[in-house]
Tab-separated table of C-alpha atoms in Angstrom:
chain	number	residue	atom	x	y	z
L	1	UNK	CA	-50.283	-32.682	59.383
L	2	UNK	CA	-46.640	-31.319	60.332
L	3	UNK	CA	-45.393	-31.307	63.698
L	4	UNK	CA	-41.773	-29.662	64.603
L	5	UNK	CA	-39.452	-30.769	67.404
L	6	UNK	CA	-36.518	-29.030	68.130
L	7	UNK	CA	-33.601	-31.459	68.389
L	8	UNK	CA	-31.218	-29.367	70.485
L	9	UNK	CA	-28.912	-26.456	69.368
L	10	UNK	CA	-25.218	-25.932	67.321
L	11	UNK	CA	-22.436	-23.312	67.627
L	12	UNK	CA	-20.596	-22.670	64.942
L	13	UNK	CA	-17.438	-20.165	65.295
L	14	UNK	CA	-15.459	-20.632	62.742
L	15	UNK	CA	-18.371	-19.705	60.632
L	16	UNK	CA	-18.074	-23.011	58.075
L	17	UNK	CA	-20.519	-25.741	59.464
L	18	UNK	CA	-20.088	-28.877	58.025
L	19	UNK	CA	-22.908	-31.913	57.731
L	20	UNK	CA	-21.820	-35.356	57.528
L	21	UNK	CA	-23.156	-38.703	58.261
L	22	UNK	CA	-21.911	-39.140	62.376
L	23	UNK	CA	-20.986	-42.983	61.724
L	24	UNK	CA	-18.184	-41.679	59.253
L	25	UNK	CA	-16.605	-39.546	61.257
L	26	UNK	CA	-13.885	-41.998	62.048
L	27	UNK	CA	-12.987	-41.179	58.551
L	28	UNK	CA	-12.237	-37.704	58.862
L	29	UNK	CA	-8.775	-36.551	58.564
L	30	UNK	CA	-8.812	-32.920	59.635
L	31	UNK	CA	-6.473	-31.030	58.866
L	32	UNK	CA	-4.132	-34.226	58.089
L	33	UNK	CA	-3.475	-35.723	54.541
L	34	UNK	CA	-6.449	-38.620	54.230
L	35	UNK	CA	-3.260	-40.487	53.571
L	36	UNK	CA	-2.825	-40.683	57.189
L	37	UNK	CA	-5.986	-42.375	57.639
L	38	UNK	CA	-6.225	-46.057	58.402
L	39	UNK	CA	-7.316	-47.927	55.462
L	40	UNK	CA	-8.537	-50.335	57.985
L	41	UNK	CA	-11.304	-48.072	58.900
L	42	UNK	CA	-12.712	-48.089	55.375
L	43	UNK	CA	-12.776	-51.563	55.805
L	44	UNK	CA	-9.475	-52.704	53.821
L	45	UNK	CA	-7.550	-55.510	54.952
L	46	UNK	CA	-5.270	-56.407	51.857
L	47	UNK	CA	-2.279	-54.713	51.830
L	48	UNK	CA	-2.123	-54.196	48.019
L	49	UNK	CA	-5.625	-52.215	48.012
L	50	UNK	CA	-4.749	-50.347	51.322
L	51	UNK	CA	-1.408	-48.985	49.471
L	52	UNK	CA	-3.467	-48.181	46.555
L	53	UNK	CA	-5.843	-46.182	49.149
L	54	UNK	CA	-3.047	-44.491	50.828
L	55	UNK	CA	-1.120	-43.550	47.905
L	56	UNK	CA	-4.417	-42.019	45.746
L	57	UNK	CA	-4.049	-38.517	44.015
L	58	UNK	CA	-6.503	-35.507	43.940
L	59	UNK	CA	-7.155	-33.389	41.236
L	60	UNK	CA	-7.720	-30.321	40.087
L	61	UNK	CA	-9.736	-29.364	36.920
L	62	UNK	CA	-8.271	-26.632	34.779
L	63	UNK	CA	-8.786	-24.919	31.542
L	64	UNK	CA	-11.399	-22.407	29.980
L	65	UNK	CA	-14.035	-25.584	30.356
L	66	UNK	CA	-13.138	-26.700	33.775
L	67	UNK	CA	-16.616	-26.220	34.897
L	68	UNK	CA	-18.357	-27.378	32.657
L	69	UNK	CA	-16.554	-30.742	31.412
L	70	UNK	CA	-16.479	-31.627	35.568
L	71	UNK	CA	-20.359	-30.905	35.517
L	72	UNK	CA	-20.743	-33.428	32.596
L	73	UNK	CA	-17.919	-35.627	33.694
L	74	UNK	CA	-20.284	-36.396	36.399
L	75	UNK	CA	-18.193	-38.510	39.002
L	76	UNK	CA	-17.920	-36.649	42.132
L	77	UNK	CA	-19.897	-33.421	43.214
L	78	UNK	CA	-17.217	-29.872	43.938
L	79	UNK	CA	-14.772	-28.677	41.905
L	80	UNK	CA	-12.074	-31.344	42.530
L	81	UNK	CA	-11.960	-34.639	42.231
L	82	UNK	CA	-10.587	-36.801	45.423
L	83	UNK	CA	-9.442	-40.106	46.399
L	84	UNK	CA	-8.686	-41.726	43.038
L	85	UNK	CA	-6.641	-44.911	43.872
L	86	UNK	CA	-3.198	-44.793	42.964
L	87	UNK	CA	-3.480	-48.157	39.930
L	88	UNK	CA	-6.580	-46.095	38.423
L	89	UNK	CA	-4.519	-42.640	38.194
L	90	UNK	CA	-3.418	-42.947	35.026
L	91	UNK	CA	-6.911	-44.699	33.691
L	92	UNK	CA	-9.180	-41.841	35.429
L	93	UNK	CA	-7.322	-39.197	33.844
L	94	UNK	CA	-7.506	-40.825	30.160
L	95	UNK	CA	-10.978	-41.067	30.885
L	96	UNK	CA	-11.398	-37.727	31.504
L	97	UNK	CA	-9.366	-36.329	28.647
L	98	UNK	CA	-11.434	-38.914	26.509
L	99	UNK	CA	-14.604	-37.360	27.390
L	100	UNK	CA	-13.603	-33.756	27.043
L	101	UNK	CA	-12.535	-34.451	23.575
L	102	UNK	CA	-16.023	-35.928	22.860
L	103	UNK	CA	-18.024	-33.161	24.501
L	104	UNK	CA	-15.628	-30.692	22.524
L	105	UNK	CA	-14.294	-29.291	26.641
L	106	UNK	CA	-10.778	-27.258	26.432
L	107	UNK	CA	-9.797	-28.859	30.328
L	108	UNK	CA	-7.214	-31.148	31.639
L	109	UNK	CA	-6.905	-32.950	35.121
L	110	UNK	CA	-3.509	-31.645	37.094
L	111	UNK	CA	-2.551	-33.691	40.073
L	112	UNK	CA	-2.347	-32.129	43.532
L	113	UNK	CA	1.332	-32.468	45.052
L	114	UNK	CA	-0.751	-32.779	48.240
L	115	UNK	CA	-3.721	-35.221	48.877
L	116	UNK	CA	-6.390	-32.200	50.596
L	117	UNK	CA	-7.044	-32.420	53.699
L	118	UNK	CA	-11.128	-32.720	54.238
L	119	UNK	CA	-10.965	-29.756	57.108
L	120	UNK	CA	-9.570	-27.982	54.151
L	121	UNK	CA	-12.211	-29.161	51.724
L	122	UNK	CA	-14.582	-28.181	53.702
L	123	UNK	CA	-13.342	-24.822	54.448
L	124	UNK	CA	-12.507	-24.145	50.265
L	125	UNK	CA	-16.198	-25.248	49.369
L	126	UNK	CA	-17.823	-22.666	52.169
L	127	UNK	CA	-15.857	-20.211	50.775
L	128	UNK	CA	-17.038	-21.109	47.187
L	129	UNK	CA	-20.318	-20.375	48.243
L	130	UNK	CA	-21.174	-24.030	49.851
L	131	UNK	CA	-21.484	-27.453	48.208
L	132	UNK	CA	-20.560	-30.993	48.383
L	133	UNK	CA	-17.284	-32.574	48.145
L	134	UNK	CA	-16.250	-36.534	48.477
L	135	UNK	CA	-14.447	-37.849	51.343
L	136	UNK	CA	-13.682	-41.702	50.528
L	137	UNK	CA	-16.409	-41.319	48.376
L	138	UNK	CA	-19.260	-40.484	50.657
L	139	UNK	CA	-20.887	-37.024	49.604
L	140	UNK	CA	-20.471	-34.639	52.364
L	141	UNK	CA	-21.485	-30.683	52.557
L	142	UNK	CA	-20.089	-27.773	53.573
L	143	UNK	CA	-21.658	-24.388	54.214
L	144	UNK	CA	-20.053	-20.817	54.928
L	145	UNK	CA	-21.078	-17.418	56.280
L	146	UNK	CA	-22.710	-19.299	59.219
L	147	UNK	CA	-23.301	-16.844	62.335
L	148	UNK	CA	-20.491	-17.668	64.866
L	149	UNK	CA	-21.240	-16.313	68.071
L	150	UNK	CA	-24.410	-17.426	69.306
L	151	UNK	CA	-26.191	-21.312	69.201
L	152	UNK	CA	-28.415	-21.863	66.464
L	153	UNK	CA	-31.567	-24.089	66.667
L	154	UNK	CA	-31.807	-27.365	64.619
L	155	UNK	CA	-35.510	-28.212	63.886
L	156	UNK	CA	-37.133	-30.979	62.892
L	157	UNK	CA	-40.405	-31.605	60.853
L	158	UNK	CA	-42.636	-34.667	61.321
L	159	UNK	CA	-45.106	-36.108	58.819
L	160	UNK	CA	-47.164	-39.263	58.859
L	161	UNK	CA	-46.261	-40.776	55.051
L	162	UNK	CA	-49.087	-43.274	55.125
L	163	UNK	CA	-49.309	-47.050	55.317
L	164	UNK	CA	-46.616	-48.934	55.239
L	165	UNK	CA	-44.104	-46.059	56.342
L	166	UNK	CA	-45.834	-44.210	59.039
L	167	UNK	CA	-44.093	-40.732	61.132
L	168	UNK	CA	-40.738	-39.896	59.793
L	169	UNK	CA	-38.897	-36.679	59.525
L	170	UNK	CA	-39.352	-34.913	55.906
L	171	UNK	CA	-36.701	-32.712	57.338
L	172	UNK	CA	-34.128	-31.180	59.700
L	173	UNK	CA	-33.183	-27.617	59.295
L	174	UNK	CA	-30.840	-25.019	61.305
L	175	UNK	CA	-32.579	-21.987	61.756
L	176	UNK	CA	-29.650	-19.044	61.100
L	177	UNK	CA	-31.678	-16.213	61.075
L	178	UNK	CA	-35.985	-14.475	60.578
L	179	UNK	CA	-37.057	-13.240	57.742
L	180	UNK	CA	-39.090	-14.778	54.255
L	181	UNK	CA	-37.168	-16.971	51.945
L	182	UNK	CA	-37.177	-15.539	48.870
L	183	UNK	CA	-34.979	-17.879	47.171
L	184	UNK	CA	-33.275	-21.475	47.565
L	185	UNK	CA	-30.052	-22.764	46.520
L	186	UNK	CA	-28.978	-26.712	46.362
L	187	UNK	CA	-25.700	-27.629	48.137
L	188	UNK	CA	-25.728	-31.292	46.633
L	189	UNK	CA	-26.459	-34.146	48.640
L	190	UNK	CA	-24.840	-35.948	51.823
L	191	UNK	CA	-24.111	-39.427	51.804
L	192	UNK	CA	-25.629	-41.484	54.875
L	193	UNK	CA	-24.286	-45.148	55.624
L	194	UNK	CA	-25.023	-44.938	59.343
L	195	UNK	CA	-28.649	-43.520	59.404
L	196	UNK	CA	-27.109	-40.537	61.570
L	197	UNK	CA	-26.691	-36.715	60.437
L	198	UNK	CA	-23.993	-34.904	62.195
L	199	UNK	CA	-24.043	-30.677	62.045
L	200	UNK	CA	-20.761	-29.921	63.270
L	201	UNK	CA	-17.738	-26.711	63.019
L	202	UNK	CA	-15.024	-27.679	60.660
L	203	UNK	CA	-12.285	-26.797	63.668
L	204	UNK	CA	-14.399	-28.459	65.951
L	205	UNK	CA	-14.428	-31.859	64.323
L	206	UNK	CA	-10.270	-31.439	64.188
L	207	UNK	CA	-10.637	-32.866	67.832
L	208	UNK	CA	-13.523	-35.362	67.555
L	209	UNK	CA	-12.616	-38.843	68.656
L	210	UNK	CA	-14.091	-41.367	66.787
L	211	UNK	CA	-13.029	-44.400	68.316
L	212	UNK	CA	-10.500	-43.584	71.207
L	213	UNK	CA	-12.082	-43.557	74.679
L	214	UNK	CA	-11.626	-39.488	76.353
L	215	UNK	CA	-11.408	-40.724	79.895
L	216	UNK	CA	-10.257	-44.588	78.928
L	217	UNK	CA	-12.741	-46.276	79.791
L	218	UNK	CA	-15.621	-47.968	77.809
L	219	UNK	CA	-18.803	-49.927	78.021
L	220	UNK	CA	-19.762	-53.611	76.871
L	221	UNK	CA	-23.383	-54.055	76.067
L	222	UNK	CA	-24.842	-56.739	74.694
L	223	UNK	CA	-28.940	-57.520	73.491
L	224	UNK	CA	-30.704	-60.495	71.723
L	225	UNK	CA	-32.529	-63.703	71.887
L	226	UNK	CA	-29.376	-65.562	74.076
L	227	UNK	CA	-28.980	-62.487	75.920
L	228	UNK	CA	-30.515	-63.524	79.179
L	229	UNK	CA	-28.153	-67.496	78.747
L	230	UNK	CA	-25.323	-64.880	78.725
L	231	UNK	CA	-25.951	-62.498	81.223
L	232	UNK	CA	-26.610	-65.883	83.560
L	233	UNK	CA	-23.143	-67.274	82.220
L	234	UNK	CA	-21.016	-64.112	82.919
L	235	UNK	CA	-22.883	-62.403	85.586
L	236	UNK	CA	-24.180	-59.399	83.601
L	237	UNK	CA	-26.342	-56.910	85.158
L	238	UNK	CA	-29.035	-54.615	83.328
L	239	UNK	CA	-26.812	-52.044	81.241
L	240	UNK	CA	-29.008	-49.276	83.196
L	241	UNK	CA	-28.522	-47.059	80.465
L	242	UNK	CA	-31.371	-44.793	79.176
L	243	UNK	CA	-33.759	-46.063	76.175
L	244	UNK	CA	-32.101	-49.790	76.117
L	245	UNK	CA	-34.163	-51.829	78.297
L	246	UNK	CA	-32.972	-55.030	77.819
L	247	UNK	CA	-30.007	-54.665	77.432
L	248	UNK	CA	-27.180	-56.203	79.656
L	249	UNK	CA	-23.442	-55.671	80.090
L	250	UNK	CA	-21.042	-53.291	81.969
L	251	UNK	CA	-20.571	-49.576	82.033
L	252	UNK	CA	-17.346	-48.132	82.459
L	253	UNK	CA	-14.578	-50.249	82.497
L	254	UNK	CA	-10.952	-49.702	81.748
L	255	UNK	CA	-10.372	-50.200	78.171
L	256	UNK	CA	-8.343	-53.138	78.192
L	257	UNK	CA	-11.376	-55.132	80.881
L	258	UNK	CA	-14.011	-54.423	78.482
L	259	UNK	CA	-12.258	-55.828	75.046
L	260	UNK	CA	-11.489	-59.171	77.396
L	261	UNK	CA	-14.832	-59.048	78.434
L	262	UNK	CA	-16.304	-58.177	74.753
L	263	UNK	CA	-14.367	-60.852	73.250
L	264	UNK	CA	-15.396	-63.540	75.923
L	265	UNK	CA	-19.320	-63.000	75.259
L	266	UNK	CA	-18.292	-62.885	71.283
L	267	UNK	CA	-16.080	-66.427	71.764
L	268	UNK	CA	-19.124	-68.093	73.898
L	269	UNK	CA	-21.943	-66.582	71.183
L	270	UNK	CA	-19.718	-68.562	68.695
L	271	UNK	CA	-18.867	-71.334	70.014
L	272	UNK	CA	-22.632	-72.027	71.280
L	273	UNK	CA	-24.271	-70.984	68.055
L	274	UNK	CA	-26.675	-68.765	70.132
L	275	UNK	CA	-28.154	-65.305	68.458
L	276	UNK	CA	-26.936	-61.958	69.940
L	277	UNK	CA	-25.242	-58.890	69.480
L	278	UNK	CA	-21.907	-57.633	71.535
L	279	UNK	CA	-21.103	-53.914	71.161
L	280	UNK	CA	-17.697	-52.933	72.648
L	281	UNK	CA	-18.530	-48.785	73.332
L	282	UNK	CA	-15.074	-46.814	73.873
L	283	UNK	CA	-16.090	-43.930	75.250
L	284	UNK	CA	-15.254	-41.574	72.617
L	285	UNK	CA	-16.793	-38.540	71.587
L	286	UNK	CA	-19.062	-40.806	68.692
L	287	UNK	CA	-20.247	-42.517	72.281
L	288	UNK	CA	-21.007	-39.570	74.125
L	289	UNK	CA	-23.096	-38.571	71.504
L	290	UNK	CA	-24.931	-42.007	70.437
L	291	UNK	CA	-25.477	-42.357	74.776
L	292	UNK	CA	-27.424	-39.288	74.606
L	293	UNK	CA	-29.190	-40.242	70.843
L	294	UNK	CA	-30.305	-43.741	72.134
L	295	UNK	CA	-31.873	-41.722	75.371
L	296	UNK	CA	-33.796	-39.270	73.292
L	297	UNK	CA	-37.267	-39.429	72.479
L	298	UNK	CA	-36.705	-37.349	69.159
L	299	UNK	CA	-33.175	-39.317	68.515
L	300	UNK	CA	-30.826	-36.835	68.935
L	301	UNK	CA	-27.849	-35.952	71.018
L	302	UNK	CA	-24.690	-32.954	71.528
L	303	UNK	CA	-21.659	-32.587	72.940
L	304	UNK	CA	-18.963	-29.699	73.326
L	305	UNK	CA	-16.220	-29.965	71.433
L	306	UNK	CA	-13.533	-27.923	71.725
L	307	UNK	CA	-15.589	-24.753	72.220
L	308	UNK	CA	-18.194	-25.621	69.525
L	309	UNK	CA	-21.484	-27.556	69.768
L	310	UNK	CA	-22.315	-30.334	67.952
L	311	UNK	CA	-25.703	-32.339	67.320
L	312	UNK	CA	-26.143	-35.234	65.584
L	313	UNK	CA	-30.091	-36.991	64.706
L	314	UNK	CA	-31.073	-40.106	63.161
L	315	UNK	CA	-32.283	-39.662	59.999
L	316	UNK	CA	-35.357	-41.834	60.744
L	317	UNK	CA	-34.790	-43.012	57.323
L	318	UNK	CA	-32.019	-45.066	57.196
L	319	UNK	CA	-29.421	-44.867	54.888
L	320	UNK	CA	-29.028	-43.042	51.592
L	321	UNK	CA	-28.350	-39.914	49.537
L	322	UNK	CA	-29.891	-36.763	51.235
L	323	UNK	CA	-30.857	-32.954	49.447
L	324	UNK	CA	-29.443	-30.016	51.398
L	325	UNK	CA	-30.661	-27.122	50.891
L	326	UNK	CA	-29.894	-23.406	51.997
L	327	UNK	CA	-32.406	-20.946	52.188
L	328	UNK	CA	-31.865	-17.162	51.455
L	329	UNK	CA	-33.550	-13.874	51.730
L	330	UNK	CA	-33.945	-11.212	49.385
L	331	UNK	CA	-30.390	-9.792	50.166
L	332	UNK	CA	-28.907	-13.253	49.364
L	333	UNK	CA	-28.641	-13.678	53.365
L	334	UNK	CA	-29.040	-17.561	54.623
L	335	UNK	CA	-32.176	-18.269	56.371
L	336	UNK	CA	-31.764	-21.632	57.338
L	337	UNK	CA	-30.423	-25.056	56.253
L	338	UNK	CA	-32.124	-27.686	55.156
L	339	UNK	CA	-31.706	-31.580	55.310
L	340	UNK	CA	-34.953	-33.164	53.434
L	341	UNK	CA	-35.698	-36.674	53.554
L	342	UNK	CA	-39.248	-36.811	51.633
L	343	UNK	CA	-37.554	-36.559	48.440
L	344	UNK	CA	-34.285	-38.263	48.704
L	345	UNK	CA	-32.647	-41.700	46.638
């Protein structure tokens, strides 16, 4: 049997809503080049592959075939490819001309001058009509002719799948608007690392903070089988924050405190061999959110941001590749949006 929760509500006013795993957001480059991104964030330490990262090209597709040889090309969803690193240029494109002389395609790659900025991806593929589009290579989607002055629910459904799996969502939707579906469309699929889905404006997120503390401060928490050895060692009280019992450490503390204080717990786990985890929390807008997920009984959480509304849910899931889908009415207008879980890689 179903059951539906509602998770909380979004805004939307510039009309393009964009859904995108939360724990990437740190990625996101606005309206920036992704050049200007920290390659460090994806990870990269060398400094050969983090040139190669911040020197890669986007392309367009052009030509009589363009749509078709990208549909068959089958390397990135949308109608551009992103991201390539700078050393595979040159290889990527003779790929691509390789297999449009196979499949008989009249289309060419053309480099942008530019690297696009993912606000602006976002804001080209709602305008397209909605879709996915890469953004370091995680599959994000982007939907427009959202209503823009007034909050929209997000739902979600619950179904027991059986031994072995138990209650998890088979989906979360945003409700825009009554009426019977007459029709659905796919929008492509949206890439989850960080078992999170964020629903969030496209100017909005131009002001999220991922990682920089909003008031400078930030929170050291720490859980595990050594935790109570610790908490005895550096005098850590209960972290006293909603839906982690258990867990010790320190709530707001200036910034520079609470990496001393992180980094002291990490050097003494180390150094004693004992099992536990230490999570530095900046308090960011990612925080803000994640305080209010880890409190909820449905795993969900908001925060305003810069006039908008945001919401973010786990996916109960985990990680991996997730259908959206947008639901229309007989005059083509959208119904709802649709993450779905059930059926997804």
């Amino acid at each position: 049997m179903e059951e539906t929760f509602e998770l909380g509500t979004i805004s939307c006013p510039s009309g393009t809503l964009v859904i995108i795993d939360g724990g990437h957001l740190g990625l996101w480059s606005g309206d920036r080049s992704p050049a200007e991104i920290d390659p460090a964030s994806l990870g990269i330490e060398d400094a050969v592959m983090a040139a190669d990262v911040t020197g890669a090209v986007d392309f367009m597709v052009t030509g009589p075939d363009a749509a078709d040889a990208l549909r068959t090309f089958g390397r990135q969803p949308g109608c551009r490819i992103h991201d390539i690193p700078a050393s595979k240029a040159a290889e990527f494109e003779a790929t691509f001309d390789g297999h449009c002389r196979s499949a008989g395609l009249d289309a060419r790659l053309e480099a942008l001058p530019v690297r696009e900025a993912h606000a602006h991806r976002a804001r080209r593929t709602g305008e397209e009509g909605g879709g996915s589009f890469g953004m370091f290579g995680v599959p994000v989607v982007a939907l427009g002719g959202v209503p823009r002055s007034r909050h929209l629910p997000v739902l979600a459904t619950r179904v027991d799948h059986g031994d072995g799996v138990g209650e998890r969502w088979s989906e979360i939707s945003i409700r825009t608007g009554e009426g019977r579906v007459t029709s659905s469309v796919s929008l492509g699929d949206v890439g989850v690392d960080w078992a999170r889905v964020l629903f969030g404006d496209v100017d909005a997120l131009n002001s999220w903070q991922h990682d920089e503390p909003v008031d400078g401060l930030a929170d050291v928490a720490f859980w595990g089988a050594a935790a109570d050895a610790a908490a005895s060692t550096f005098a850590a009280p209960e972290l006293g924050e909603p839906g982690e019992d258990g867990v010790r450490g320190w709530t707001g503390l200036p910034v520079s405190e609470a990496i001393d204080r992180a980094r002291a717990l990490s050097r003494w786990k180390d150094e004693t061999g004992q099992r536990m985890a230490v999570d530095f929390r900046p308090h960011s807008h990612h925080w803000q959110i994640m305080r209010e997920v880890r409190a909820s009984q449905v795993e969900a959480g908001s925060v305003e941001l810069d006039g908008a509304r945001v919401l973010c849910a786990m996916t109960s899931w985990g990680d991996g590749l997730f259908p959206v889908i947008a639901d229309l009415d007989a005059a083509g207008d959208l119904l709802a949006v649709r993450v779905c879980f059930s059926s997804a890689s």
